[in-house]
Amino acid sequence: VTLEARAGDTPLAADTLAQEVAWASRILAMHGYEDMTLGHVSVRGDDERTIYIKRKGVALGEVTPSDIVAVDLDSDPDNLAEGLHLETVLHTEVYKRRPDVRSVVHGHPPHATAFGATDAQFAYLTHDSVLFIDGILTYDGVPDLIMDARQGALVAQALGEGSALLLRNHGVLLAERDLRWAVLAAVLLERATQLQAIASTLGPLHPIPKELLAGIHSVKYQAGFAGEYWNAWLRELRRSGRAFDMPGEGG
Ligand SMILES: [Zn+2]
């Protein structure tokens, strides 16, 4: 089964989900999320109670389907299997609180992470920023790693009904309707904050008028577009030799 050929609403087997999470990891690596072996992405399975998440110890850019671990949301959140990221609770607590969320990304991309270490306000400067029409939220709790369920629940609470969260002095968290949208949001949050950083050095900011945001959003971020961008990223990974060790890729 090729990912491109899959229809949007077909139930997915665990191995297909693992493959998708591996591709997502590599896309994120290509777009600013590579940080040693840190950063992770997950997806919710069709049974609603199992999530599939990257394990600890491999870099995003080298993740393969065998690095994806199934985690039962009903298991003891403070005693997750060995080999999982310490911050897996960021994912589990968001999924528990938000039945609508089917994919979560956490990472430390330089521009968005730096942005979250300031009091700067997110500005709607570019089309990338318009994806975040509902605002960017901030978790103002301790800047530690989020390692226990209680802390994870506080982060989930800060996210509320939103989809993009800055963890102060730490990184970012995206929670979306599916894996493709989570990856798109993660890439665009990094890009929007990068462009805001560049714009800030050039002159006073000139944001898009508020009343135009909804119109741009509805045209630019139509439901099917995330899949189109996803397929382009897969082609880019293959062209640039970054699809190694993935099923069906040879070499
Ligand atoms: Zn982190």
Coordinates of N, CA and C and ligand atoms in Angstrom, one line a residue:
V1 N 0.9 -1.2 0.0 CA 0.0 0.0 0.0 C 0.9 1.2 0.0
T2 N 0.8 2.1 -1.0 CA 1.5 3.3 -0.9 C 0.7 4.4 -0.2
L3 N 1.4 5.2 0.5 CA 0.7 6.3 1.3 C -0.1 7.2 0.4
E4 N 0.4 7.4 -0.8 CA -0.3 8.4 -1.7 C -1.6 7.8 -2.1
A5 N -1.7 6.5 -2.2 CA -2.9 5.8 -2.7 C -4.0 5.7 -1.7
R6 N -3.6 5.9 -0.4 CA -4.6 5.6 0.6 C -5.7 6.6 0.6
A7 N -6.9 6.2 0.7 CA -8.1 7.1 0.9 C -8.1 7.6 2.3
G8 N -8.6 8.8 2.5 CA -8.5 9.6 3.7 C -9.1 8.9 4.9
D9 N -10.2 8.2 4.8 CA -10.9 7.7 6.0 C -10.8 6.2 6.2
T10 N -10.0 5.5 5.4 CA -9.8 4.1 5.5 C -9.1 3.8 6.9
P11 N -9.7 2.8 7.6 CA -9.0 2.4 8.9 C -7.6 1.9 8.6
L12 N -6.7 2.3 9.5 CA -5.3 2.0 9.3 C -4.8 0.9 10.2
A13 N -4.0 0.0 9.7 CA -3.4 -1.0 10.5 C -2.2 -0.4 11.2
A14 N -1.8 -1.1 12.3 CA -0.7 -0.5 13.2 C 0.5 -0.3 12.4
D15 N 0.8 -1.3 11.5 CA 2.1 -1.1 10.7 C 2.1 0.1 9.8
T16 N 0.9 0.4 9.2 CA 0.7 1.5 8.4 C 0.9 2.8 9.2
L17 N 0.3 2.8 10.4 CA 0.5 4.0 11.3 C 1.9 4.2 11.6
A18 N 2.6 3.1 11.9 CA 4.0 3.2 12.3 C 4.8 3.8 11.1
Q19 N 4.5 3.4 10.0 CA 5.2 3.9 8.8 C 4.9 5.4 8.6
E20 N 3.6 5.8 8.8 CA 3.3 7.2 8.7 C 4.0 8.1 9.7
V21 N 4.1 7.6 11.0 CA 4.8 8.3 12.0 C 6.2 8.5 11.7
A22 N 6.8 7.4 11.1 CA 8.2 7.5 10.7 C 8.4 8.5 9.6
W23 N 7.5 8.5 8.6 CA 7.6 9.6 7.6 C 7.5 11.0 8.2
A24 N 6.5 11.1 9.1 CA 6.3 12.4 9.7 C 7.5 12.9 10.4
S25 N 8.2 12.0 11.1 CA 9.4 12.3 11.8 C 10.5 12.9 10.9
R26 N 10.6 12.2 9.7 CA 11.6 12.6 8.8 C 11.3 14.0 8.1
I27 N 10.0 14.2 7.9 CA 9.6 15.5 7.4 C 9.9 16.6 8.4
L28 N 9.6 16.3 9.7 CA 9.9 17.3 10.7 C 11.4 17.6 10.8
A29 N 12.2 16.5 10.7 CA 13.7 16.7 10.8 C 14.2 17.6 9.7
M30 N 13.5 17.5 8.5 CA 13.9 18.3 7.3 C 13.5 19.7 7.5
H31 N 12.6 20.0 8.4 CA 12.0 21.4 8.6 C 12.2 22.0 10.0
G32 N 13.4 21.8 10.5 CA 13.8 22.5 11.7 C 13.6 21.8 13.0
Y33 N 13.1 20.6 13.0 CA 12.8 19.9 14.3 C 14.0 19.0 14.7
E34 N 15.0 18.8 13.9 CA 16.1 17.9 14.3 C 16.8 18.5 15.5
D35 N 17.0 17.8 16.5 CA 17.6 18.2 17.8 C 18.2 17.0 18.5
M36 N 19.3 16.6 18.1 CA 19.9 15.3 18.6 C 18.9 14.2 18.4
T37 N 18.5 13.5 19.5 CA 17.5 12.4 19.4 C 16.2 12.9 19.9
L38 N 16.0 14.2 20.1 CA 14.9 14.7 20.8 C 13.8 15.1 19.8
G39 N 12.6 15.4 20.3 CA 11.4 15.7 19.5 C 10.7 14.4 19.2
H40 N 9.4 14.5 19.2 CA 8.6 13.2 18.9 C 7.2 13.6 18.3
V41 N 6.7 12.6 17.6 CA 5.4 12.8 17.0 C 4.6 11.5 17.2
S42 N 3.3 11.6 17.3 CA 2.5 10.5 17.6 C 1.2 10.6 16.9
V43 N 0.5 9.4 16.7 CA -0.8 9.4 16.1 C -1.7 8.5 16.9
R44 N -3.0 8.8 16.9 CA -4.0 8.0 17.6 C -4.5 6.9 16.7
G45 N -4.6 5.7 17.2 CA -5.1 4.5 16.4 C -6.6 4.5 16.3
D46 N -7.1 3.7 15.5 CA -8.5 3.6 15.2 C -9.3 3.1 16.4
D47 N -8.7 2.4 17.4 CA -9.4 2.0 18.6 C -9.6 3.1 19.6
E48 N -9.0 4.3 19.3 CA -9.1 5.5 20.1 C -8.2 5.4 21.4
R49 N -7.8 4.2 21.8 CA -7.1 4.1 23.1 C -5.6 3.8 22.9
T50 N -5.2 3.6 21.7 CA -3.8 3.3 21.5 C -3.2 4.4 20.7
I51 N -2.0 4.9 21.2 CA -1.3 5.8 20.3 C 0.0 5.2 19.9
Y52 N 0.6 5.7 18.8 CA 1.8 5.2 18.2 C 2.8 6.4 18.2
I53 N 3.9 6.2 18.9 CA 4.8 7.3 19.1 C 6.3 6.8 18.9
K54 N 7.1 7.7 18.4 CA 8.5 7.5 18.2 C 9.2 7.2 19.6
R55 N 10.1 6.2 19.5 CA 10.8 5.8 20.7 C 12.0 6.8 20.9
K56 N 12.6 6.7 22.1 CA 13.8 7.4 22.5 C 15.0 6.9 21.8
G57 N 16.0 7.7 21.6 CA 17.3 7.1 21.2 C 17.6 7.2 19.7
V58 N 16.7 7.6 18.9 CA 16.9 7.8 17.5 C 16.6 9.2 17.1
A59 N 17.3 9.8 16.1 CA 17.1 11.1 15.7 C 15.8 11.1 14.7
L60 N 15.1 12.2 14.7 CA 13.9 12.3 13.9 C 14.2 11.9 12.4
G61 N 15.4 12.3 11.9 CA 15.7 12.0 10.5 C 16.0 10.6 10.2
E62 N 16.2 9.7 11.2 CA 16.5 8.4 10.9 C 15.5 7.4 11.5
V63 N 14.3 7.9 11.9 CA 13.3 7.0 12.4 C 12.8 6.1 11.3
T64 N 12.6 4.8 11.7 CA 11.9 3.8 10.8 C 10.7 3.3 11.5
P65 N 9.8 2.6 10.8 CA 8.6 2.1 11.5 C 8.9 1.2 12.7
S66 N 10.1 0.5 12.7 CA 10.4 -0.3 13.9 C 10.7 0.5 15.1
D67 N 10.9 1.8 15.0 CA 11.1 2.7 16.1 C 9.8 3.3 16.7
I68 N 8.7 2.9 16.2 CA 7.4 3.4 16.7 C 6.8 2.4 17.6
V69 N 6.4 2.9 18.8 CA 5.9 2.1 19.9 C 4.5 2.4 20.2
A70 N 3.7 1.3 20.4 CA 2.3 1.5 20.7 C 2.2 1.7 22.2
V71 N 1.4 2.7 22.6 CA 1.2 3.0 24.0 C -0.3 3.0 24.3
D72 N -0.8 2.3 25.3 CA -2.2 2.2 25.7 C -2.5 3.4 26.6
L73 N -3.5 4.2 26.2 CA -3.8 5.4 27.0 C -4.3 5.0 28.4
D74 N -4.8 3.8 28.5 CA -5.3 3.3 29.8 C -4.2 2.8 30.8
S75 N -3.0 2.7 30.2 CA -1.9 2.2 31.1 C -1.4 3.3 32.1
D76 N -0.7 2.9 33.1 CA -0.2 3.8 34.1 C 0.7 4.9 33.5
P77 N 0.3 6.1 33.4 CA 1.0 7.1 32.7 C 2.4 7.4 33.2
D78 N 2.6 7.1 34.5 CA 3.9 7.4 35.1 C 4.9 6.2 35.1
N79 N 4.4 5.1 34.5 CA 5.2 3.9 34.4 C 5.2 3.4 32.9
L80 N 5.5 4.3 32.0 CA 5.5 3.9 30.6 C 6.7 3.0 30.3
A81 N 6.6 2.2 29.3 CA 7.6 1.2 28.9 C 9.0 1.9 28.8
E82 N 9.9 1.1 29.1 CA 11.3 1.6 29.0 C 11.6 1.8 27.5
G83 N 12.4 2.8 27.2 CA 12.7 3.1 25.8 C 11.8 4.2 25.2
L84 N 10.8 4.6 26.0 CA 10.0 5.7 25.5 C 10.6 7.0 25.9
H85 N 10.3 8.1 25.2 CA 10.7 9.4 25.6 C 10.2 9.8 27.0
L86 N 11.0 10.4 27.8 CA 10.5 10.9 29.1 C 9.3 11.7 29.0
E87 N 9.2 12.5 27.8 CA 8.0 13.4 27.7 C 6.8 12.8 26.9
T88 N 6.8 11.5 26.9 CA 5.6 10.8 26.3 C 4.3 11.3 26.9
V89 N 4.3 11.6 28.2 CA 3.1 12.1 28.9 C 2.5 13.4 28.3
L90 N 3.4 14.1 27.6 CA 2.8 15.3 26.9 C 1.8 14.8 25.9
H91 N 2.1 13.7 25.2 CA 1.1 13.2 24.2 C -0.1 12.6 24.9
T92 N 0.2 11.6 25.8 CA -0.9 10.9 26.4 C -1.9 11.8 27.1
E93 N -1.5 12.8 27.8 CA -2.4 13.6 28.5 C -3.2 14.5 27.6
V94 N -2.6 14.9 26.5 CA -3.4 15.7 25.5 C -4.5 14.8 24.8
Y95 N -4.1 13.6 24.5 CA -5.1 12.6 23.9 C -6.3 12.4 24.8
K96 N -5.9 12.2 26.1 CA -7.0 11.9 27.1 C -8.0 13.0 27.2
R97 N -7.4 14.3 27.2 CA -8.3 15.4 27.4 C -9.0 15.8 26.1
R98 N -8.5 15.5 25.0 CA -9.0 16.0 23.7 C -9.4 14.8 22.7
P99 N -10.6 14.3 22.8 CA -11.0 13.2 21.9 C -10.9 13.5 20.5
D100 N -10.9 14.8 20.1 CA -10.8 15.2 18.7 C -9.4 15.2 18.2
V101 N -8.4 15.1 19.1 CA -7.0 15.2 18.6 C -6.6 13.8 18.2
R102 N -6.0 13.7 17.0 CA -5.6 12.4 16.4 C -4.0 12.4 16.2
S103 N -3.4 13.5 16.4 CA -1.9 13.5 16.2 C -1.3 14.7 17.0
V104 N -0.2 14.4 17.6 CA 0.5 15.4 18.4 C 2.0 15.4 18.0
V105 N 2.5 16.6 17.9 CA 4.0 16.8 17.7 C 4.6 17.6 18.8
H106 N 5.7 17.2 19.3 CA 6.5 18.0 20.3 C 7.9 18.1 19.8
G107 N 8.5 19.3 19.9 CA 9.9 19.5 19.5 C 10.4 20.8 19.9
H108 N 11.7 21.0 19.5 CA 12.4 22.2 20.0 C 13.0 23.0 18.8
P109 N 12.2 23.3 17.8 CA 12.7 24.0 16.6 C 13.2 25.4 17.0
P110 N 14.3 25.8 16.4 CA 15.0 27.0 16.9 C 14.2 28.3 16.9
H111 N 13.5 28.6 15.9 CA 12.8 29.9 15.8 C 11.6 30.0 16.8
A112 N 10.8 28.9 16.7 CA 9.6 28.9 17.6 C 10.0 28.8 19.0
T113 N 11.0 28.0 19.3 CA 11.4 27.8 20.7 C 12.0 29.1 21.2
A114 N 12.8 29.8 20.4 CA 13.3 31.1 20.8 C 12.2 32.1 21.0
F115 N 11.2 32.1 20.1 CA 10.1 33.0 20.2 C 9.4 32.8 21.6
G116 N 9.2 31.5 22.0 CA 8.6 31.2 23.2 C 9.4 31.5 24.5
A117 N 10.6 32.0 24.2 CA 11.5 32.4 25.3 C 11.5 33.9 25.4
T118 N 10.5 34.5 24.8 CA 10.4 36.0 24.8 C 9.0 36.4 25.2
D119 N 8.8 37.7 25.4 CA 7.4 38.1 25.6 C 6.8 38.6 24.3
A120 N 7.4 38.4 23.2 CA 6.9 38.8 21.9 C 5.5 38.3 21.6
Q121 N 4.7 39.0 21.0 CA 3.3 38.6 20.6 C 3.4 38.0 19.2
F122 N 2.7 36.9 19.0 CA 2.6 36.3 17.6 C 1.9 37.3 16.7
A123 N 2.5 37.6 15.5 CA 1.8 38.6 14.6 C 1.5 37.8 13.3
Y124 N 0.3 38.2 12.8 CA -0.1 37.6 11.5 C 0.5 38.4 10.3
L125 N 1.7 38.0 10.0 CA 2.5 38.7 9.0 C 2.5 38.0 7.7
T126 N 2.3 36.7 7.6 CA 2.5 35.9 6.4 C 1.3 34.9 6.3
H127 N 1.2 34.3 5.2 CA 0.2 33.2 5.0 C 0.4 32.1 6.0
D128 N 1.7 31.8 6.3 CA 2.0 30.7 7.3 C 1.3 31.0 8.6
S129 N 1.4 32.3 9.0 CA 0.9 32.7 10.3 C -0.6 32.5 10.4
V130 N -1.3 32.6 9.2 CA -2.7 32.6 9.1 C -3.3 31.2 9.5
L131 N -2.5 30.1 9.4 CA -2.9 28.8 9.8 C -3.3 28.9 11.3
F132 N -2.7 29.8 12.0 CA -2.9 29.8 13.5 C -3.9 30.9 13.8
I133 N -5.0 31.0 13.0 CA -6.0 32.1 13.2 C -6.6 32.1 14.5
D134 N -6.7 30.9 15.2 CA -7.3 30.8 16.5 C -6.3 31.1 17.6
G135 N -5.1 31.5 17.2 CA -4.1 32.0 18.2 C -3.1 30.9 18.6
I136 N -2.1 31.4 19.2 CA -1.0 30.5 19.7 C -1.1 30.6 21.3
L137 N -1.1 29.5 21.9 CA -1.3 29.5 23.4 C 0.1 29.3 24.0
T138 N 0.2 29.6 25.3 CA 1.5 29.5 26.0 C 1.3 28.7 27.3
Y139 N 2.2 27.7 27.5 CA 2.3 27.1 28.8 C 3.3 27.8 29.6
D140 N 2.9 28.4 30.7 CA 3.8 29.2 31.5 C 4.3 28.5 32.7
G141 N 4.1 27.2 32.7 CA 4.5 26.5 33.9 C 6.0 26.4 34.0
V142 N 6.5 25.5 34.8 CA 7.9 25.3 35.0 C 8.6 24.9 33.6
P143 N 9.8 25.5 33.4 CA 10.4 25.2 32.1 C 11.2 23.8 32.1
D144 N 10.8 22.9 33.0 CA 11.5 21.6 33.1 C 11.0 20.7 31.9
L145 N 11.6 19.6 31.8 CA 11.0 18.5 31.0 C 9.7 18.2 31.6
I146 N 8.7 17.7 30.7 CA 7.4 17.3 31.2 C 7.4 15.8 31.3
M147 N 7.6 15.3 32.6 CA 7.9 13.9 32.7 C 6.9 13.1 33.5
D148 N 6.0 13.7 34.2 CA 4.9 12.9 34.8 C 3.6 13.4 34.4
A149 N 2.6 12.5 34.7 CA 1.2 12.7 34.2 C 0.6 14.0 34.7
R150 N 1.0 14.4 35.9 CA 0.4 15.7 36.5 C 0.9 16.9 35.6
Q151 N 2.2 16.9 35.3 CA 2.7 18.0 34.5 C 2.1 17.9 33.1
G152 N 2.0 16.7 32.6 CA 1.4 16.5 31.2 C 0.0 17.1 31.2
A153 N -0.7 16.8 32.3 CA -2.1 17.3 32.3 C -2.2 18.8 32.4
L154 N -1.2 19.4 33.0 CA -1.2 20.9 33.1 C -0.9 21.5 31.7
V155 N 0.0 20.8 30.9 CA 0.2 21.3 29.6 C -1.0 21.1 28.7
A156 N -1.7 20.0 28.9 CA -2.9 19.7 28.1 C -4.0 20.8 28.5
Q157 N -4.0 21.2 29.7 CA -4.9 22.2 30.2 C -4.6 23.6 29.6
A158 N -3.3 23.9 29.5 CA -2.9 25.1 28.8 C -3.3 25.1 27.3
L159 N -3.2 24.0 26.7 CA -3.6 23.8 25.3 C -5.1 24.1 25.2
G160 N -5.9 23.6 26.1 CA -7.3 23.8 26.1 C -7.9 23.2 24.8
E161 N -8.7 24.0 24.1 CA -9.3 23.6 22.8 C -8.4 24.0 21.6
G162 N -7.2 24.6 21.9 CA -6.4 25.1 20.9 C -5.6 24.0 20.2
S163 N -4.7 24.4 19.2 CA -3.9 23.4 18.5 C -2.4 23.7 18.5
A164 N -2.1 24.9 18.9 CA -0.6 25.3 18.9 C -0.3 25.9 20.2
L165 N 0.8 25.3 20.8 CA 1.2 25.8 22.2 C 2.7 26.0 22.3
L166 N 3.1 27.1 22.8 CA 4.5 27.3 23.1 C 4.7 26.9 24.5
L167 N 5.8 26.1 24.7 CA 6.2 25.7 26.1 C 7.3 26.6 26.4
R168 N 7.1 27.6 27.3 CA 8.1 28.6 27.6 C 9.5 28.0 27.9
N169 N 10.5 28.6 27.2 CA 11.9 28.3 27.4 C 12.1 26.8 27.2
H170 N 11.3 26.2 26.3 CA 11.4 24.7 26.1 C 11.2 24.3 24.7
G171 N 10.0 24.6 24.1 CA 9.7 24.1 22.8 C 8.2 24.4 22.4
V172 N 7.7 23.5 21.5 CA 6.4 23.7 21.0 C 5.6 22.4 21.1
L173 N 4.3 22.5 21.0 CA 3.4 21.3 21.0 C 2.2 21.7 20.0
L174 N 2.0 20.8 19.1 CA 0.9 20.9 18.1 C 0.0 19.7 18.3
A175 N -1.3 20.0 18.3 CA -2.3 18.9 18.4 C -3.3 19.1 17.3
E176 N -3.5 18.1 16.5 CA -4.3 18.3 15.3 C -5.3 17.2 15.0
R177 N -6.1 17.4 14.0 CA -7.1 16.4 13.6 C -6.5 15.1 12.9
D178 N -5.3 15.2 12.3 CA -4.7 14.1 11.8 C -3.2 14.4 11.7
L179 N -2.4 13.3 11.3 CA -1.0 13.4 11.2 C -0.5 14.5 10.3
R180 N -1.2 14.5 9.1 CA -0.7 15.5 8.1 C -0.9 16.9 8.6
W181 N -2.0 17.2 9.2 CA -2.2 18.6 9.7 C -1.3 18.9 10.9
A182 N -1.0 17.9 11.7 CA 0.0 18.1 12.8 C 1.3 18.5 12.3
V183 N 1.8 17.8 11.2 CA 3.1 18.0 10.6 C 3.1 19.4 9.9
L184 N 2.0 19.7 9.2 CA 1.9 21.0 8.5 C 1.9 22.1 9.6
A185 N 1.2 22.0 10.6 CA 1.1 23.0 11.7 C 2.5 23.2 12.3
A186 N 3.2 22.1 12.5 CA 4.5 22.2 13.1 C 5.5 22.9 12.2
V187 N 5.5 22.5 11.0 CA 6.4 23.2 10.0 C 6.1 24.7 9.9
L188 N 4.8 25.0 9.8 CA 4.4 26.4 9.6 C 4.6 27.2 10.8
L189 N 4.5 26.7 12.0 CA 4.7 27.4 13.2 C 6.2 27.9 13.3
E190 N 7.1 26.9 12.9 CA 8.5 27.3 12.8 C 8.8 28.3 11.8
R191 N 8.1 28.2 10.6 CA 8.3 29.1 9.5 C 7.8 30.5 9.8
A192 N 6.6 30.5 10.4 CA 6.0 31.8 10.8 C 6.8 32.6 11.8
T193 N 7.3 31.9 12.8 CA 8.1 32.6 13.8 C 9.5 33.0 13.2
Q194 N 10.0 32.2 12.3 CA 11.2 32.6 11.6 C 11.0 33.8 10.8
L195 N 9.9 33.9 10.1 CA 9.6 35.1 9.2 C 9.4 36.3 10.1
Q196 N 8.7 36.1 11.3 CA 8.5 37.2 12.2 C 9.8 37.7 12.7
A197 N 10.7 36.8 13.0 CA 12.1 37.2 13.5 C 12.8 38.0 12.4
I198 N 12.7 37.6 11.2 CA 13.3 38.3 10.1 C 12.7 39.7 9.9
A199 N 11.4 39.7 9.9 CA 10.6 40.9 9.7 C 11.0 42.0 10.8
S200 N 11.1 41.5 12.0 CA 11.4 42.3 13.1 C 12.7 43.1 13.0
T201 N 13.6 42.5 12.2 CA 14.9 43.1 12.1 C 14.9 44.2 11.0
L202 N 13.8 44.1 10.1 CA 13.8 45.0 9.0 C 13.0 46.3 9.2
G203 N 12.1 46.3 10.1 CA 11.3 47.5 10.4 C 10.1 47.2 11.2
P204 N 9.3 48.2 11.5 CA 8.1 48.0 12.3 C 7.2 46.9 11.6
L205 N 6.6 46.0 12.4 CA 5.8 45.0 11.8 C 4.5 45.5 11.1
H206 N 4.1 44.9 10.0 CA 2.9 45.4 9.3 C 2.0 44.1 9.1
P207 N 1.3 43.8 10.1 CA 0.4 42.6 10.1 C -0.7 42.7 9.1
I208 N -1.2 41.5 8.7 CA -2.4 41.4 7.8 C -3.6 41.9 8.6
P209 N -4.4 42.8 8.0 CA -5.6 43.3 8.8 C -6.4 42.1 9.3
K210 N -6.8 42.2 10.6 CA -7.6 41.1 11.3 C -8.8 40.6 10.5
E211 N -9.5 41.6 9.8 CA -10.7 41.2 9.2 C -10.5 40.4 7.9
L212 N -9.2 40.3 7.5 CA -8.9 39.5 6.3 C -8.5 38.1 6.6
L213 N -8.2 37.8 7.8 CA -7.6 36.5 8.2 C -8.5 35.4 7.9
A214 N -9.7 35.5 8.2 CA -10.7 34.3 8.0 C -10.8 34.0 6.5
G215 N -10.8 35.0 5.7 CA -10.9 34.7 4.2 C -9.7 34.0 3.7
I216 N -8.5 34.5 4.1 CA -7.3 33.9 3.7 C -7.2 32.4 4.2
H217 N -7.6 32.2 5.4 CA -7.5 30.9 6.0 C -8.4 29.9 5.2
S218 N -9.6 30.3 4.9 CA -10.5 29.4 4.2 C -10.0 29.0 2.8
V219 N -9.3 29.9 2.2 CA -8.8 29.6 0.8 C -7.5 28.8 0.9
K220 N -6.6 29.2 1.8 CA -5.2 28.7 1.9 C -5.2 27.3 2.6
Y221 N -6.1 27.1 3.5 CA -6.0 25.9 4.4 C -7.2 25.0 4.2
Q222 N -7.5 24.7 3.0 CA -8.6 23.8 2.7 C -8.3 22.3 3.1
A223 N -9.3 21.6 3.4 CA -9.1 20.2 4.0 C -8.1 19.4 3.3
G224 N -8.2 19.3 2.0 CA -7.3 18.4 1.2 C -5.9 18.8 1.1
F225 N -5.6 20.1 1.4 CA -4.3 20.6 1.1 C -3.1 19.9 1.8
A226 N -3.4 19.6 3.1 CA -2.3 19.0 3.9 C -1.8 17.7 3.3
G227 N -2.6 16.9 2.6 CA -2.2 15.7 1.9 C -1.3 16.0 0.7
E228 N -1.6 17.1 0.1 CA -0.8 17.5 -1.1 C 0.6 17.9 -0.7
Y229 N 0.7 18.7 0.4 CA 2.0 19.1 0.9 C 2.8 17.9 1.4
W230 N 2.0 17.0 2.1 CA 2.6 15.7 2.6 C 3.3 15.0 1.5
N231 N 2.6 14.8 0.4 CA 3.1 14.0 -0.7 C 4.4 14.7 -1.3
A232 N 4.3 16.0 -1.4 CA 5.5 16.8 -1.8 C 6.7 16.6 -0.9
W233 N 6.4 16.5 0.4 CA 7.5 16.3 1.3 C 8.1 14.9 1.2
L234 N 7.3 13.9 0.9 CA 7.8 12.6 0.7 C 8.7 12.5 -0.6
R235 N 8.3 13.2 -1.6 CA 9.1 13.3 -2.8 C 10.4 14.0 -2.5
E236 N 10.4 15.0 -1.7 CA 11.6 15.8 -1.3 C 12.5 14.9 -0.5
L237 N 12.0 14.1 0.4 CA 12.8 13.2 1.2 C 13.5 12.2 0.3
R238 N 12.8 11.6 -0.7 CA 13.3 10.6 -1.6 C 14.4 11.3 -2.4
R239 N 14.1 12.4 -3.0 CA 15.1 13.1 -3.9 C 16.4 13.4 -3.2
S240 N 16.3 13.8 -1.9 CA 17.5 14.3 -1.2 C 18.1 13.1 -0.4
G241 N 17.7 11.9 -0.7 CA 18.4 10.8 0.0 C 18.1 10.6 1.4
R242 N 16.9 11.2 1.9 CA 16.6 11.1 3.3 C 15.4 10.1 3.5
A243 N 15.2 9.2 2.6 CA 14.2 8.1 2.8 C 14.8 6.8 3.1
F244 N 16.2 6.8 3.3 CA 16.9 5.6 3.6 C 16.3 4.7 4.7
D245 N 16.3 3.4 4.5 CA 15.8 2.5 5.5 C 14.3 2.4 5.7
M246 N 13.6 3.2 4.9 CA 12.1 3.2 4.9 C 11.7 2.0 4.0
P247 N 10.5 1.4 4.4 CA 10.0 0.3 3.6 C 9.8 0.6 2.2
G248 N 10.3 -0.2 1.3 CA 10.2 0.0 -0.1 C 11.1 1.0 -0.8
E249 N 12.1 1.5 0.0 CA 12.9 2.5 -0.5 C 14.3 2.0 -0.9
G250 N 14.6 0.7 -0.7 CA 15.9 0.1 -1.0 C 17.0 0.8 -0.2
G251 N 18.2 0.5 -0.4 CA 19.4 1.1 0.2 C 19.2 1.5 1.6
Ligands
ZN1 ZN 10.9 18.7 25.0

